[in-house]
Amino acid sequence: MSKSADKVCQLLLREQFGVVAEKIGCHLLCKGPCPLRWLTAEVGLKLDQVRKMLCFLIQHNLVIYEKNKRGILEYRMAVEPTLWRCRFPKYIYCAKTLYGDAAELLVEEMLHHGQVLMNDVVQRVTNRLNEALRESGHPEISARVVYDKFCSLARTHFIMRCTTTSAETENSTIQASENEHSQYEVPSMEIDGDGRVKRKRSSDESDQPVKRQKTGETTTKEEKIYWRVNFDRFHQHFRDQAIVAAIASKVDKKASEVLRTMLRISEVKSASHAPVTTPVSFTEILQALPKEVGLTRNVTEQYLALLSEDSTEIVSKMGNSGGGMYSVNIYKGLISICKAHIESVVQERFGSKSLRIFRVLLLKKHLEQKQIEDLAMVPAKEAKEILYRMFAQRFISITEISKTPDHAPSRTFYLFTVNLQQVARMLIQKCYQAMANALIKRESELMEHRRLLDKQERVDAITATLEQTGADEAQKEEVEQMITPAEKTQLNQIKETRNKLDQAELQLDDTIFILETFLFYTEQETCVS
Amino acid sequence: MSGRGRGKGKSVSFNVEALGFGKGEALPTATLQPPPLFPPQEFKPVPLLHGDDWEYTLALKQEFRATIRKSPYFIHGNEKKKDIERYSDKYQIGNHDANTEWTPDWERFPEELRIKEKKVKKIKSVIKPIIPARKKKPPQDVDFEKTLEILEKKEEDTKVEEDVKEKEGEEEEDEEDDDEKKEGEEEEIFEEDELEEETDYIMSYFDNGEGYGDDDDDADEGPIY
C-alpha cells in the first residue's frame, strides 16, 4: 500500500482506538507481519497494553494472525478494512435505506463491536429501539421484529458469520471447508412472550460456581457464532447504485429503474465479481419491474433498446430468446463512471480547454502533438502549454516510437496518450493524501479549541441536568450565559469547519471507492485475458 | 571537446522549434528552486455536495466517532505523567478505565494475547481458610497421658477439617449447615482463633500457592471462590 494510504490508516486508528493502536498499527504497516514479542519490544509499550489492543483490533477484523513457517504467531494489519472505517456511515445509511431503522441499528452495533453474537445484538437493538419509541410515545416492538431484520440482512448476504481464523484450533479447517451458503445461515432464536430474547442462563444462575457452567449444557454451538458485516456485499451494492445513478443522469429516471431491476434479478444469479452479469430475458425484467414505475411493455422495450445502443455499452443484447436477452456489463459501466470522474478532475484543475484535449486523447488513444492541436481546435502554442502541463502532472503519458534504432529525437514520433489505470491510481493517491490532510486538520482544530469545546460540553451537561430536574428558565439562562457571545461565534465556526472537513472525507471516500472498484475490475480483466 | 556542435543557448540535442519556440526566442531559464509548498490556487475548488443523504451520513459519522471514543475499545494513552495528584483528576473525562467492561471470548483469540491477571481470592469470612499443614510444635513434655490427649484431639481436628474440605468442594453456599456444626465444635474454633490471632489479618488472604501456575485452565471458568 502507498504511503499516503498508510498515513490515513494510522490517523484513523488514532481517532478511533487511541494512541496505542496508532503505534501498533504504524509498526505493523511499516514492518509487515510481526510476532507479539518483537512487536512489543519495538513499539516500546507495555506487553499487556499491546495484548489488549491486539485483541481489540482482531475483534474489529483489522488485525489478522496466522502461524508462520516456524510455527510462531504473526500479526498482520489488514489495510483495506482499516481504510473502510471511514466508509462506516455509508454502510449504516445503506442498511437504513434498504431495511429500515432496525437494520440501521443492527449494522451500527455490528460495526461498533466488529464481531457480535446474534442474541446480544438483537437484544441491544431491541432495547435501543424501544427506548426511542417510549420517548416518542409509540408502542414498543418485540425482539422478533429485529430478529426478522437480522434474518433478511443475512439472507441478502449483508452480514455473515465470522470464520475462526485461529491457527491453533483444528476448527479453522472445518470452518474453511464449509460451503458458501452456510456462512449466511441464521440459527433460530427463542423469543419469549414479552418480546425479549430468552436467556438460556438466567441471572441468578450465573452466580453459580465455575464447575456448573463448564459441565452444564448452557453454551450450545449456536450461541458461539459471531457475526460481522460483509463489506464486500455492501460494496457491490454501492457499485450497482453508482451505475444506476450514472444511467439516471445520462438517460433518465425510468431508464435507471429498468437497469436497477436488471441488476436486482441478476444479483442472485451471477458471481459476485463477474464483470458481466448473466443475461436476463425481457419478460423477466418486465415481471420484476416495480408497479410504481409505471412502465408499459412497449416503453420498457424501447428503453432497453435505447440502453443497449448507448455509447457507454452498459447494457447489451445477448440474444433474442424470451423477448430478448439482456446483460449488464458492470466493467464497462465502471469505466465510464471512472472516466467521468477523471474528466471532471481535469476540468477543475486545468480548465475546459484542457478537458477538450484530454477528451480527444481518450477518444483517439494515441496522437501526435500536431494532430491534437488540430483535433481539439486549440491554438498551437496554447495546446502545447496545456499538454506539457498535464504531462508534467502525469495526467497524460508519452509513447516514443523511433523511426531509426538510435532513438534520435528528430527521427522519433512522440505520441501522447491517456493511461486510465495509471491516472486512476494517481488520483487515489491524491485522494488519500487529501483525506490524511483533512483528518490532521480536523484533529488540530479540535486540539486548538479543546478548552472551549470542553467548556461547551460542561455547559450542555449542566443544562441537561437542569432540564431533568425541572429548573426554571432564569437558572437555565444563567448557565447558558457562561458562554460569551464571542465564544459562541467561535464555537459555530469550529462546528462549521468540522462539518465541512467531515463531509469532505465522506465525499472523498466516494471517489476513492469508484476509482478502486474500477482498478479492481481492470485487474480482474487483465488476469482473465 | 564536449561542447562541440552546441552553440550558445542551444543546450538541447533536438530541434527546439518542435517544442513551439520560434527561431531566436529565448528558452525559459532553468528553475533552481523547489516549488512552493502552497502554490497559489489557479482554480477554486468546487463546493461540496449537499443534500439530506449527505447530512444524515455526516450525522452518523459524528455519532459513530463519539460512540467509539467512549467505548471500551478506545484506550487513552498515558500522555502525561502526573506530577501531583489533583482533586480535579477525579472529574476529568477519560481518566476512568472503561476497559473492564470488555469480556472477550478467549476461544477466538490467540492464547498468547491473554492477559494473565493476578486474581484476588475472595474469601468469605464465614468459611475458614484451608491451612494445609498445620505446623504445631511437637509436644516437648514427656507426659504420656497428655500426649495421648493431644493426639486424640488432633485426630478429631483432621476429621473436622476433612468435613469442611468436602463441603467446600461440593457446595459453598451451605453456610447454615456450617454454622450449626461450628456451634458443636466450639473448641475447634477456639483453637483456630488462637492460631489466627498471631497472624490476624493476613491469614484470611493466605495463598497456599496451589493455584499458582494453572491460571490458564481456570481463567475461562470465571473467578475462583
CSV table of C-alpha atoms in Angstrom, one decimal, chain A residues 93, chain B residues 50-58:
chain,number,residue,atom,x,y,z
A,93,TYR,CA,-27.1,4.6,5.9
B,50,HIS,CA,-25.3,18.9,-0.3
B,51,GLY,CA,-28.4,17.1,0.4
B,52,ASP,CA,-30.3,15.2,3.0
B,53,ASP,CA,-28.4,12.0,2.4
B,54,TRP,CA,-25.1,13.7,3.0
B,55,GLU,CA,-26.4,15.5,6.1
B,56,TYR,CA,-27.6,12.2,7.5
B,57,THR,CA,-24.4,10.4,6.8
B,58,LEU,CA,-22.5,13.2,8.3
